[in-house]
Amino acid sequence: MKKLVLLLLLVCTCATLSWAQSGKRITVTGSVIDGDDKSPVGQATVQLLSLPDSTMVVGNVTNNNGVFFIAARPGKYVLKISFVGYLTQEKSLQLTAGKPSVNIGTITLPTDAIMLGEAVIVAEAPQVTISEDTIGYNASAYRTPEGAMLEELVKKLPGAEIDEDGNIKMNGKEIKKLMVDGKEFFGGDVKTGLKNLPVDMVEKLKTYDKKSDLARITGIDDGEEETVLDLTVKKGMNQGWFGNVDLGAGTEDRYTGRAMINRFYDKTQVSIIGSANNVNDQGFSGGGPRWRRNNGLNATKMLGANFATETEKLELGGSMRYNYRDADVVTVGSSQRFLQSGDSYSNSNKANSNKETGFKADFRMEWRPDSMTNIIFRPNVSYDKTRGASVAESGTFNEDPYQYVVNPNDYLNFDNIGSDDPLRDTRINATNEHNLSKSNSLSANATLQLNRKLNNEGRNITFRGSFGYGDDDSDQYAQSETRYYQIKNYLGGDSIEHRNQYITMPTKNYNYAAQFTYSEPIARATFLQFSYRFQYKNSKSDKSTYDLGYPWDINDGLPENYETAYVDSLSKDAEYKYFNHDISLGL
C-alpha cells in the first residue's frame, strides 16, 4: 500500500512539473536594422503568429536601439517584422520548454523603394500600432460608408470577426466589454455599442485584457481578466453635443428609424439612444436584415440612456434600457417520404406570434475616500415579460393529395372539412393544435468590494460580497385534437384523441457569497496571498400539470375547478441547496 501511494505521488509530481514547464513563457529577443545604412529601426512592429492558422499570439515594438523583447509559451510560430517604408520579413520559430530564452540575432529590413516614393506624396495613418499587450487601430485608416455604425468599422479591422448575433472576436479572443474613453458604455454591452455608436465619433480603437477589480486595485494578478474594446472619441466631440438620426419608410407600412444624442464634457458622458423598425432589422449597420434568425415579420423597439462621470475621489456610471419585440411567423409545408411499403405524404400550416418586453438597469460606483481605501459597488436589475401563441394544422396521406385538390393545405383545419371531404379516402391522420405560453422574470444582483491598503508595498486586505435574486413565473396552455381515420372507435367512427393541458412552473432562487482576501509582500514583485470564500445557492421550483380532459377556449382562461384535474405523475416540486467553502493560499 505504501509503495502504491508513493507511486501515485511521484506520477502527480511529474505531471505537475510537466504542466508547469509547458505553461512557462519563453523570452524571444533580437534586433532590427536598416538594410541600407545598418542603423537601428525603432518602433518597428514585431508579431508572433501561431501555426497553422497565423493568429497573432503576442506583439511588441522595437525600442530606439532597434531591440525587441516578447514572451510566449512553447510551440511553432512565425516571427513577423514590419515597418512603413520597408519590406516585411518573416522567420519560422520553434520554442521549446528546454530553452527559457531565445536570441534570434539581427534581422535586416530591406527598404521598399515604391513605398518610400508614395510616402513622399501621400501621408497615411498607420492602421495598427502595438504597445505591450494593447493593440491600437486608427479609425481614419479604414474606409466606411457615410453614416455607418461601429459594426461596419470593426468588420474591417485585421483579425476581427463578428457573428450574426453581434459577438466580436479580435485575434481569436472574444470581446467581453465595450468602453468609450475608458468608461463602460451601457454596462459594457458590446451589441448595443455596435448598433448605435456612429463611426464618425471614433478616432481610435484599442483592445487589451482588462484586469478584474481586485487585481487592478491590489496590483496582484488573480488570473481573472476580460478582453475589452475601448474607443477614443475625437477631440472635437468630447466637449459638447453631438448625435445622429436615421429615418426610412416604404410600402406596406414598413418603417425604420434610429436616433442618438450625446453630451460629453470634461470627464462626464451622457448618451440617449432609441430605435424602432418593422423590417426585420436587428439594428446592425451594413449587410441588411438578419434573415437567418429573424424570419417572418419582426418589429423591434428600443430606448436607452447611459451616463458616466468621475471626480478625483468618485466614479459613477450606469444605464437603463427598454426593449420590445413582436414577431409573427407563418410556415406552410408539404413533403413526401419514400417508403418500401408505399409513399407517405404530409402537409402542414403553422402560425407563431411572440411578444417580448424587457427592462434592464445597471449602476457602478467606485469611491476612494483616501489614498489607501477603495470601495466598488455594482448593482443591476432586469425584468422580462414574454407571450407566445401558436396554431398548427397537419395531415398525413397515403396518396398524393394534389391529385384531388389544388391546395391540400386548405383542408387541414377540421372546421373547413365537411361531409363531402375530397381527401377522405386518402387520409391517415390529422392534428389541430393551439398553444399559449406566458412568462414573467425578475432578477436582481449586487456586488460590493472593499479594499484597504495597509502599506505602499502591497499589503492589502479585501472583502467582496455578492447577492442575487430571481423570480420566474411561467404558464403553458396546450390543446390538441388528433383524428385517426383508419382506426375506428367502438361506434364505428374515427378514433379521436384529445389533449388539453395546463402547466404552471413558478421558480425562485437566490444566492449570496462572501470572500476575504489578504496579501503580504515577501520580496520584490512577490506576494503571499490568502483567500477564503463562502457561497450559498438556493433554488426552488414547483411544476404543476393539469390534464383537463375536455376542450375549452384557450383565450378565455382556465375553466372553473381546474385544480381537480391535477396530475401528480406529470408534476414535480423540487428544492436545491448548494454550499461551498473555498480556501486558497498562493504565492
Coordinates of C-alpha atoms in Angstrom, one line a residue:
M1 CA 0.0 0.0 0.0
K2 CA 2.8 2.4 0.8
K3 CA 4.5 1.7 -2.5
L4 CA 1.3 2.4 -4.3
V5 CA 0.9 5.8 -2.5
L6 CA 4.5 6.7 -3.3
L7 CA 4.0 5.8 -6.9
L8 CA 0.8 8.0 -7.2
L9 CA 2.6 10.9 -5.5
L10 CA 5.5 10.5 -8.0
V11 CA 3.2 10.4 -11.0
C12 CA 1.3 13.5 -9.8
T13 CA 4.5 15.4 -9.1
C14 CA 5.8 14.6 -12.6
A15 CA 2.6 15.6 -14.2
T16 CA 2.6 18.9 -12.3
L17 CA 6.2 19.6 -13.3
S18 CA 5.4 18.8 -16.9
W19 CA 2.4 21.2 -16.9
A20 CA 4.5 23.9 -15.3
Q21 CA 7.2 23.5 -17.9
S22 CA 4.7 23.6 -20.8
G23 CA 2.9 26.7 -19.4
K24 CA 6.2 28.6 -18.8
R25 CA 6.8 31.6 -21.2
I26 CA 10.0 31.8 -23.2
T27 CA 11.6 35.1 -23.9
V28 CA 12.5 35.9 -27.5
T29 CA 14.9 38.8 -28.2
G30 CA 16.5 40.3 -31.3
S31 CA 17.3 43.5 -33.1
V32 CA 16.2 45.1 -36.3
I33 CA 18.4 47.2 -38.6
D34 CA 18.0 49.2 -41.8
G35 CA 19.0 47.3 -44.9
D36 CA 21.0 50.3 -46.4
D37 CA 22.9 52.1 -43.6
K38 CA 22.6 49.3 -41.0
S39 CA 21.2 51.8 -38.4
P40 CA 18.7 50.6 -35.8
V41 CA 15.0 50.7 -36.7
G42 CA 13.0 51.9 -33.8
Q43 CA 9.2 51.4 -33.4
A44 CA 9.1 48.5 -35.9
T45 CA 6.2 46.2 -35.3
V46 CA 7.1 42.7 -34.0
Q47 CA 4.4 40.0 -34.1
L48 CA 4.5 36.3 -33.2
L49 CA 1.9 34.3 -35.3
S50 CA 0.8 30.8 -34.3
L51 CA 0.8 27.9 -36.7
P52 CA -1.1 26.8 -38.7
D53 CA -3.8 29.5 -38.5
S54 CA -1.4 32.5 -38.4
T55 CA -3.3 34.0 -35.4
M56 CA -1.4 36.7 -33.6
V57 CA -0.3 35.5 -30.2
V58 CA 1.7 38.4 -28.9
G59 CA 3.2 41.6 -30.3
N60 CA 5.5 44.5 -29.4
V61 CA 7.6 47.2 -31.0
T62 CA 11.4 47.8 -31.1
N63 CA 12.9 50.4 -28.8
N64 CA 15.1 53.3 -30.1
N65 CA 18.1 50.9 -30.4
G66 CA 16.1 48.5 -32.6
V67 CA 15.9 45.8 -29.9
F68 CA 12.7 43.9 -29.0
F69 CA 11.5 41.6 -26.3
I70 CA 8.5 39.3 -26.5
A71 CA 7.4 36.2 -24.5
A72 CA 5.3 33.2 -25.5
R73 CA 4.6 29.6 -24.5
P74 CA 6.3 26.6 -26.2
G75 CA 5.1 26.0 -29.8
K76 CA 5.7 26.6 -33.5
Y77 CA 5.4 30.2 -34.7
V78 CA 6.2 32.7 -37.4
L79 CA 8.0 35.8 -36.3
K80 CA 6.8 38.8 -38.4
I81 CA 8.7 42.1 -38.6
S82 CA 7.2 45.1 -40.4
F83 CA 7.6 48.9 -40.6
V84 CA 6.3 51.5 -43.1
G85 CA 8.9 52.0 -45.9
Y86 CA 10.4 48.5 -45.5
L87 CA 9.7 45.1 -46.9
T88 CA 8.1 42.8 -44.3
Q89 CA 10.3 40.0 -43.0
E90 CA 9.1 36.6 -41.7
K91 CA 11.0 33.9 -39.9
S92 CA 10.0 30.4 -38.7
L93 CA 10.5 29.9 -35.0
Q94 CA 10.0 26.9 -32.7
L95 CA 10.1 27.5 -28.9
T96 CA 10.7 24.6 -26.5
A97 CA 10.5 24.4 -22.8
G98 CA 14.2 23.4 -22.6
K99 CA 15.4 26.8 -23.7
P100 CA 13.9 29.6 -21.4
S101 CA 15.3 32.4 -23.7
V102 CA 16.0 32.6 -27.5
N103 CA 18.1 35.3 -29.2
I104 CA 17.3 35.3 -33.0
G105 CA 20.1 37.8 -33.7
T106 CA 19.9 40.7 -36.1
I107 CA 17.1 41.0 -38.7
T108 CA 17.7 43.3 -41.7
L109 CA 14.7 45.1 -43.2
P110 CA 15.2 45.9 -46.9
T111 CA 13.9 49.3 -48.0
D112 CA 10.8 49.4 -50.2
A113 CA 11.5 51.9 -52.9
I114 CA 7.9 52.1 -54.1
M115 CA 6.6 52.5 -50.7
L116 CA 9.0 55.3 -49.9
G117 CA 8.2 57.0 -53.2
E118 CA 4.5 57.1 -52.4
A119 CA 5.2 58.2 -48.8
V120 CA 6.7 61.4 -50.1
I121 CA 3.4 62.3 -51.8
V122 CA 0.7 60.8 -49.5
A123 CA 0.7 60.6 -45.7
E124 CA -1.4 57.8 -44.3
A125 CA -2.2 57.0 -40.7
P126 CA -0.8 53.6 -39.6
Q127 CA -3.6 51.0 -39.4
V128 CA -2.3 49.1 -36.4
T129 CA 0.0 50.0 -33.5
I130 CA 1.1 47.6 -30.8
S131 CA 2.3 48.5 -27.3
E132 CA 2.9 45.7 -24.8
D133 CA -0.5 43.9 -24.6
T134 CA -2.5 46.7 -26.2
I135 CA -3.4 46.7 -30.0
G136 CA -4.5 50.0 -31.4
Y137 CA -6.3 50.9 -34.6
N138 CA -6.7 54.3 -36.3
A139 CA -10.3 54.7 -37.4
S140 CA -9.2 57.1 -40.2
A141 CA -7.2 54.3 -41.9
Y142 CA -10.3 52.3 -42.7
R143 CA -12.9 53.5 -45.2
T144 CA -16.6 53.1 -44.2
P145 CA -19.9 54.3 -45.7
E146 CA -21.2 57.7 -44.7
G147 CA -23.3 57.4 -41.6
A148 CA -22.1 53.9 -40.8
M149 CA -22.4 52.4 -37.3
L150 CA -19.5 51.0 -35.3
E151 CA -20.0 47.4 -36.6
E152 CA -19.1 48.5 -40.1
L153 CA -15.7 49.7 -38.9
V154 CA -14.9 46.8 -36.6
K155 CA -15.6 44.3 -39.5
K156 CA -12.7 45.9 -41.4
L157 CA -10.1 45.6 -38.6
P158 CA -7.4 43.0 -39.1
G159 CA -8.1 39.9 -37.0
A160 CA -11.7 40.9 -36.2
E161 CA -14.8 38.6 -36.6
I162 CA -18.4 39.5 -36.0
D163 CA -21.1 36.8 -36.0
E164 CA -24.7 37.3 -36.9
D165 CA -25.6 37.9 -33.2
G166 CA -23.2 40.8 -32.9
N167 CA -20.5 39.0 -30.9
I168 CA -16.9 40.2 -31.6
K169 CA -13.7 38.2 -31.7
M170 CA -10.4 40.0 -32.0
N171 CA -7.4 37.8 -32.9
G172 CA -9.3 34.8 -31.5
K173 CA -10.3 36.5 -28.2
E174 CA -14.0 37.3 -27.6
I175 CA -14.6 40.9 -26.7
K176 CA -16.5 41.0 -23.4
K177 CA -17.0 44.7 -22.9
L178 CA -17.2 47.9 -24.9
M179 CA -15.9 51.1 -23.4
V180 CA -15.8 54.8 -24.5
D181 CA -12.8 56.8 -23.3
G182 CA -12.1 54.1 -20.7
K183 CA -15.7 54.1 -19.3
E184 CA -18.2 51.3 -19.7
F185 CA -20.9 52.1 -22.3
F186 CA -24.3 50.6 -21.3
G187 CA -22.6 48.4 -18.8
G188 CA -20.1 47.3 -21.4
D189 CA -22.7 45.8 -23.6
V190 CA -21.0 45.1 -26.9
K191 CA -24.1 44.7 -29.1
T192 CA -25.6 48.0 -28.0
G193 CA -22.4 49.8 -29.0
L194 CA -22.2 48.1 -32.4
K195 CA -25.8 49.0 -33.2
N196 CA -25.8 52.6 -32.1
L197 CA -22.3 54.2 -32.0
P198 CA -21.5 56.1 -35.2
V199 CA -18.1 55.7 -36.8
D200 CA -17.8 59.5 -37.2
M201 CA -17.3 59.9 -33.4
V202 CA -14.4 57.4 -33.2
E203 CA -10.7 58.5 -33.5
K204 CA -9.0 55.3 -32.3
L205 CA -9.8 51.8 -31.1
K206 CA -7.8 49.6 -28.9
T207 CA -8.1 46.1 -27.5
Y208 CA -6.5 44.9 -24.3
D209 CA -7.0 42.5 -21.4
K210 CA -8.7 44.4 -18.6
K211 CA -7.9 43.0 -15.1
S212 CA -10.5 42.3 -12.5
D213 CA -11.4 45.0 -9.9
L214 CA -9.4 43.1 -7.3
A215 CA -6.3 42.8 -9.4
R216 CA -6.5 46.4 -10.6
I217 CA -6.7 47.7 -7.0
T218 CA -4.2 45.4 -5.3
G219 CA -1.7 45.2 -8.2
I220 CA -1.7 41.4 -7.8
D221 CA -2.8 39.4 -10.9
D222 CA -5.5 36.9 -10.0
G223 CA -5.9 35.5 -13.5
E224 CA -9.4 36.9 -13.9
E225 CA -9.4 39.3 -16.9
E226 CA -11.6 40.1 -19.9
T227 CA -10.7 41.4 -23.3
V228 CA -12.3 44.8 -24.0
L229 CA -12.7 47.2 -26.9
D230 CA -12.0 50.8 -25.9
L231 CA -13.0 53.7 -28.2
T232 CA -11.3 57.1 -28.2
V233 CA -13.7 59.9 -29.1
K234 CA -12.5 62.6 -31.5
K235 CA -11.3 65.7 -29.7
G236 CA -13.9 67.9 -31.4
M237 CA -16.7 65.7 -30.0
N238 CA -15.6 65.1 -26.4
Q239 CA -16.6 68.6 -25.4
G240 CA -20.1 69.4 -26.4
W241 CA -23.3 67.9 -28.0
F242 CA -23.3 65.6 -31.0
G243 CA -25.7 62.9 -32.4
N244 CA -27.3 61.4 -35.4
V245 CA -30.7 60.5 -36.8
D246 CA -31.6 57.9 -39.5
L247 CA -35.1 57.5 -40.8
G248 CA -36.6 55.4 -43.5
A249 CA -40.1 54.4 -44.8
G250 CA -41.5 52.2 -47.5
T251 CA -44.6 50.5 -48.9
E252 CA -46.7 48.0 -46.9
D253 CA -46.4 50.3 -43.8
R254 CA -42.7 49.5 -43.5
Y255 CA -40.6 51.8 -41.4
T256 CA -37.2 52.1 -39.7
G257 CA -35.6 54.7 -37.5
R258 CA -32.6 55.3 -35.2
A259 CA -31.5 58.3 -33.2
M260 CA -28.7 59.0 -30.7
I261 CA -27.8 62.2 -28.8
N262 CA -24.7 62.6 -26.7
R263 CA -23.4 65.2 -24.2
F264 CA -19.7 64.9 -23.4
Y265 CA -17.8 67.4 -21.2
D266 CA -14.7 67.2 -19.1
K267 CA -15.0 63.6 -17.6
T268 CA -18.7 63.3 -18.0
Q269 CA -20.6 61.3 -20.6
V270 CA -24.4 61.2 -21.2
S271 CA -26.0 59.3 -24.1
I272 CA -29.6 58.7 -25.1
I273 CA -30.4 56.2 -27.9
G274 CA -33.6 54.9 -29.5
S275 CA -34.6 52.8 -32.4
A276 CA -37.7 51.2 -34.0
N277 CA -38.4 49.2 -37.1
N278 CA -40.6 46.5 -38.6
V279 CA -38.3 45.4 -41.4
N280 CA -36.6 42.5 -39.6
D281 CA -33.5 44.7 -38.8
Q282 CA -31.8 44.0 -35.5
G283 CA -30.2 47.4 -35.8
F284 CA -26.8 46.4 -37.1
S285 CA -25.3 48.7 -39.8
G286 CA -24.5 47.2 -43.2
G287 CA -25.5 43.8 -44.5
G288 CA -29.2 44.4 -44.3
P289 CA -31.6 42.3 -42.3
R290 CA -30.5 39.1 -40.5
W291 CA -32.9 36.8 -42.2
R292 CA -31.5 33.6 -40.9
R293 CA -32.5 34.2 -37.3
N294 CA -35.4 36.7 -37.8
N295 CA -37.6 35.0 -40.4
G296 CA -41.2 36.2 -40.6
L297 CA -42.3 39.7 -39.7
N298 CA -40.4 41.3 -36.8
A299 CA -41.0 44.7 -35.1
T300 CA -38.4 45.9 -32.6
K301 CA -38.3 49.0 -30.4
M302 CA -35.5 50.1 -28.0
L303 CA -34.9 53.1 -25.8
G304 CA -31.9 53.6 -23.5
A305 CA -29.8 56.1 -21.5
N306 CA -26.2 55.8 -20.3
F307 CA -24.1 58.1 -18.1
A308 CA -20.6 58.1 -16.7
T309 CA -18.8 60.7 -14.6
E310 CA -15.8 61.0 -12.3
T311 CA -14.1 63.3 -9.9
E312 CA -10.8 62.9 -8.0
K313 CA -12.3 60.5 -5.4
L314 CA -15.6 59.2 -7.0
E315 CA -16.5 57.5 -10.3
L316 CA -20.2 56.9 -11.2
G317 CA -21.8 55.2 -14.1
G318 CA -25.0 53.4 -15.1
S319 CA -27.5 52.7 -17.8
M320 CA -31.2 51.8 -18.4
R321 CA -32.6 50.0 -21.4
Y322 CA -36.1 49.2 -22.6
N323 CA -36.6 46.6 -25.4
Y324 CA -39.7 45.4 -27.2
R325 CA -40.0 42.8 -29.9
D326 CA -43.1 41.4 -31.8
A327 CA -42.5 38.5 -34.2
D328 CA -45.0 36.8 -36.4
V329 CA -44.0 33.8 -38.5
V330 CA -46.2 31.8 -40.8
T331 CA -44.9 28.4 -42.2
V332 CA -46.5 26.3 -44.9
G333 CA -45.1 22.8 -45.6
S334 CA -45.5 19.9 -48.0
S335 CA -43.4 16.7 -48.0
Q336 CA -43.2 13.2 -49.4
R337 CA -41.5 10.2 -47.8
F338 CA -40.3 7.3 -50.0
L339 CA -41.0 4.0 -48.2
Q340 CA -40.9 0.4 -49.3
S341 CA -44.5 -0.2 -48.1
G342 CA -45.7 2.8 -50.1
D343 CA -45.0 6.6 -50.1
S344 CA -46.4 8.8 -47.4
Y345 CA -47.4 12.5 -47.9
S346 CA -47.6 15.2 -45.3
N347 CA -48.9 18.8 -45.3
S348 CA -48.8 21.4 -42.5
N349 CA -49.7 25.0 -41.6
K350 CA -48.3 26.8 -38.6
A351 CA -48.6 30.4 -37.4
N352 CA -46.5 31.7 -34.5
S353 CA -46.8 35.0 -32.6
N354 CA -44.3 36.1 -30.0
K355 CA -44.1 39.3 -27.9
E356 CA -41.2 40.1 -25.6
T357 CA -40.8 43.1 -23.3
G358 CA -37.7 43.8 -21.3
F359 CA -36.1 46.4 -19.0
K360 CA -32.6 46.4 -17.6
A361 CA -30.7 48.8 -15.4
D362 CA -27.2 48.7 -14.0
F363 CA -25.1 51.0 -11.8
R364 CA -21.4 51.3 -10.9
M365 CA -19.8 53.3 -8.1
E366 CA -16.1 53.5 -7.2
W367 CA -15.2 55.6 -4.2
R368 CA -11.7 56.4 -3.0
P369 CA -12.3 58.2 0.4
D370 CA -8.5 58.3 0.9
S371 CA -5.3 57.1 -0.8
M372 CA -5.4 53.7 1.0
T373 CA -9.1 52.8 0.7
N374 CA -11.2 51.8 -2.3
I375 CA -14.9 50.8 -2.4
I376 CA -16.7 49.4 -5.5
F377 CA -20.4 48.8 -5.7
R378 CA -22.2 47.3 -8.7
P379 CA -26.0 46.6 -8.6
N380 CA -28.2 45.6 -11.5
V381 CA -31.9 44.7 -12.1
S382 CA -33.8 43.2 -15.0
Y383 CA -37.4 42.4 -15.8
D384 CA -38.7 40.4 -18.8
K385 CA -42.2 39.5 -20.0
T386 CA -43.0 37.2 -22.9
R387 CA -46.1 35.9 -24.5
G388 CA -46.2 33.3 -27.3
A389 CA -49.0 31.8 -29.2
S390 CA -49.1 29.2 -32.0
V391 CA -51.7 27.5 -34.1
A392 CA -50.7 24.4 -36.1
E393 CA -52.6 22.1 -38.5
S394 CA -51.1 19.0 -40.1
G395 CA -52.3 15.9 -42.0
T396 CA -50.8 12.7 -43.4
F397 CA -52.0 10.9 -46.6
N398 CA -51.3 7.6 -48.2
E399 CA -51.7 9.1 -51.7
D400 CA -50.6 12.4 -53.2
P401 CA -53.4 14.8 -52.2
Y402 CA -52.6 17.1 -55.1
Q403 CA -54.3 14.6 -57.3
Y404 CA -57.6 15.5 -55.8
V405 CA -57.4 19.2 -54.8
V406 CA -55.4 22.2 -55.9
N407 CA -54.1 23.0 -52.4
P408 CA -54.3 20.3 -49.7
N409 CA -53.3 22.8 -47.0
D410 CA -56.8 24.3 -47.3
Y411 CA -58.2 21.0 -46.0
L412 CA -56.2 20.7 -42.7
N413 CA -58.5 22.6 -40.3
F414 CA -61.3 20.4 -39.0
D415 CA -63.7 23.4 -39.3
N416 CA -63.1 23.6 -43.1
I417 CA -63.7 19.8 -43.7
G418 CA -67.3 19.0 -44.5
S419 CA -69.1 15.7 -45.2
D420 CA -68.1 16.0 -48.8
D421 CA -64.3 15.9 -47.9
P422 CA -62.5 15.2 -51.3
L423 CA -59.5 13.8 -49.4
R424 CA -61.4 11.5 -47.1
D425 CA -60.3 8.2 -48.7
T426 CA -56.6 9.1 -48.7
R427 CA -56.3 10.5 -45.1
I428 CA -54.3 8.6 -42.5
N429 CA -54.4 11.2 -39.6
A430 CA -54.8 14.9 -38.9
T431 CA -53.9 17.1 -35.9
N432 CA -55.0 20.6 -34.9
E433 CA -53.0 22.3 -32.1
H434 CA -53.3 25.5 -30.2
N435 CA -50.6 26.5 -27.7
L436 CA -50.1 29.6 -25.5
S437 CA -47.2 30.4 -23.2
K438 CA -46.7 33.3 -20.8
S439 CA -43.7 34.2 -18.6
N440 CA -42.5 36.9 -16.2
S441 CA -39.0 37.0 -15.0
L442 CA -37.4 39.3 -12.4
S443 CA -33.7 39.3 -11.3
A444 CA -31.6 41.5 -9.2
N445 CA -27.9 41.2 -8.4
A446 CA -25.3 43.3 -6.5
T447 CA -21.6 43.1 -5.7
L448 CA -19.6 45.1 -3.1
Q449 CA -15.8 45.2 -2.8
L450 CA -13.9 47.0 0.0
N451 CA -10.2 47.2 -0.2
R452 CA -7.8 48.7 2.3
K453 CA -4.1 49.1 1.7
L454 CA -2.1 48.5 4.8
N455 CA 1.2 49.9 3.3
N456 CA 2.6 51.0 0.0
E457 CA 4.5 47.8 -0.7
G458 CA 1.5 45.6 -1.5
R459 CA 0.0 44.6 1.8
N460 CA -3.8 44.5 1.2
I461 CA -7.0 43.3 2.9
T462 CA -10.1 42.9 0.8
F463 CA -13.7 42.0 1.4
R464 CA -16.0 41.0 -1.5
G465 CA -19.7 40.3 -1.1
S466 CA -22.4 39.4 -3.7
F467 CA -26.1 38.8 -3.7
G468 CA -28.5 37.5 -6.4
Y469 CA -32.3 37.0 -6.5
G470 CA -34.5 35.6 -9.2
D471 CA -38.3 35.1 -9.5
D472 CA -39.6 33.4 -12.7
D473 CA -43.3 32.5 -13.3
S474 CA -44.3 30.6 -16.5
D475 CA -47.7 29.2 -17.6
Q476 CA -48.3 26.9 -20.6
Y477 CA -51.6 26.0 -22.2
A478 CA -51.8 23.3 -24.8
Q479 CA -54.8 22.0 -26.7
S480 CA -54.7 19.4 -29.5
E481 CA -57.1 17.1 -31.3
T482 CA -55.8 14.2 -33.4
R483 CA -58.1 12.1 -35.7
Y484 CA -57.0 8.6 -36.9
Y485 CA -59.1 7.9 -40.0
Q486 CA -58.1 4.3 -40.4
I487 CA -58.6 3.3 -36.7
K488 CA -62.3 3.1 -35.7
N489 CA -63.8 3.6 -32.3
Y490 CA -66.4 1.3 -30.7
L491 CA -69.2 3.2 -32.5
G492 CA -67.5 2.7 -35.9
G493 CA -66.4 6.3 -36.2
D494 CA -63.0 7.8 -36.5
S495 CA -60.7 7.4 -33.4
I496 CA -60.2 10.8 -31.8
E497 CA -57.6 11.7 -29.2
H498 CA -57.8 15.0 -27.2
R499 CA -55.0 16.6 -25.2
N500 CA -55.9 19.6 -23.0
Q501 CA -53.2 20.5 -20.5
Y502 CA -52.2 23.5 -18.3
I503 CA -48.7 23.6 -16.8
T504 CA -47.6 26.2 -14.4
M505 CA -44.0 26.4 -13.0
P506 CA -43.0 29.2 -10.6
T507 CA -39.3 29.2 -9.8
K508 CA -37.5 31.2 -7.2
N509 CA -33.8 31.3 -6.5
Y510 CA -31.3 33.4 -4.5
N511 CA -27.6 33.2 -3.7
Y512 CA -25.0 35.1 -1.8
A513 CA -21.2 34.9 -1.3
A514 CA -18.6 36.5 0.9
Q515 CA -14.9 36.5 0.2
F516 CA -12.0 37.7 2.4
T517 CA -8.5 38.1 0.9
Y518 CA -5.2 39.1 2.5
S519 CA -2.0 39.7 0.6
E520 CA 1.5 40.1 2.1
P521 CA 4.6 41.2 0.2
I522 CA 7.6 39.0 0.9
A523 CA 10.0 40.1 -1.8
R524 CA 10.1 42.4 -4.8
A525 CA 7.1 41.7 -7.0
T526 CA 6.4 38.6 -4.9
F527 CA 3.4 38.2 -2.7
L528 CA 1.8 35.6 -0.4
Q529 CA -2.0 35.7 -0.8
F530 CA -4.6 34.0 1.4
S531 CA -8.2 33.8 0.4
Y532 CA -11.4 32.4 1.9
R533 CA -14.7 32.3 0.1
F534 CA -18.2 31.0 1.2
Q535 CA -21.0 30.7 -1.3
Y536 CA -24.7 29.6 -0.8
K537 CA -27.3 29.0 -3.5
N538 CA -30.9 28.1 -3.2
S539 CA -33.4 27.2 -6.0
K540 CA -37.0 26.1 -5.6
S541 CA -39.4 25.2 -8.3
D542 CA -43.0 23.9 -8.3
K543 CA -44.2 22.3 -11.6
S544 CA -47.9 21.6 -11.6
T545 CA -49.7 19.8 -14.5
Y546 CA -53.4 19.7 -15.0
D547 CA -55.0 17.4 -17.6
L548 CA -58.4 18.9 -18.2
G549 CA -59.6 16.1 -20.4
Y550 CA -62.1 18.2 -22.4
P551 CA -61.8 21.2 -24.8
W552 CA -62.1 24.8 -23.7
D553 CA -61.4 28.1 -25.3
I554 CA -57.8 28.8 -24.6
N555 CA -58.3 32.5 -24.9
D556 CA -60.9 32.6 -22.2
G557 CA -58.6 31.4 -19.5
L558 CA -58.9 28.4 -17.3
P559 CA -62.2 26.6 -16.7
E560 CA -63.7 26.5 -13.2
N561 CA -62.5 23.9 -10.7
Y562 CA -59.5 23.1 -12.9
E563 CA -57.5 22.2 -9.7
T564 CA -59.3 18.9 -9.6
A565 CA -57.6 17.8 -12.8
Y566 CA -54.1 17.8 -11.1
V567 CA -51.8 15.1 -12.5
D568 CA -49.2 14.0 -9.9
S569 CA -47.1 11.9 -12.2
L570 CA -46.5 14.9 -14.5
S571 CA -45.8 17.4 -11.7
K572 CA -42.6 18.0 -9.7
D573 CA -41.8 20.0 -6.6
A574 CA -38.0 20.5 -6.1
E575 CA -35.6 22.5 -4.0
Y576 CA -31.8 22.6 -4.4
K577 CA -29.3 23.9 -1.9
Y578 CA -25.6 24.4 -2.6
F579 CA -22.9 25.2 0.0
N580 CA -19.3 25.9 -0.9
H581 CA -16.2 26.8 1.1
D582 CA -13.1 27.7 -0.8
I583 CA -9.7 28.3 1.0
S584 CA -6.6 29.1 -1.0
L585 CA -3.0 30.1 -0.4
G586 CA -1.0 31.4 -3.3
L587 CA 2.5 32.7 -4.0

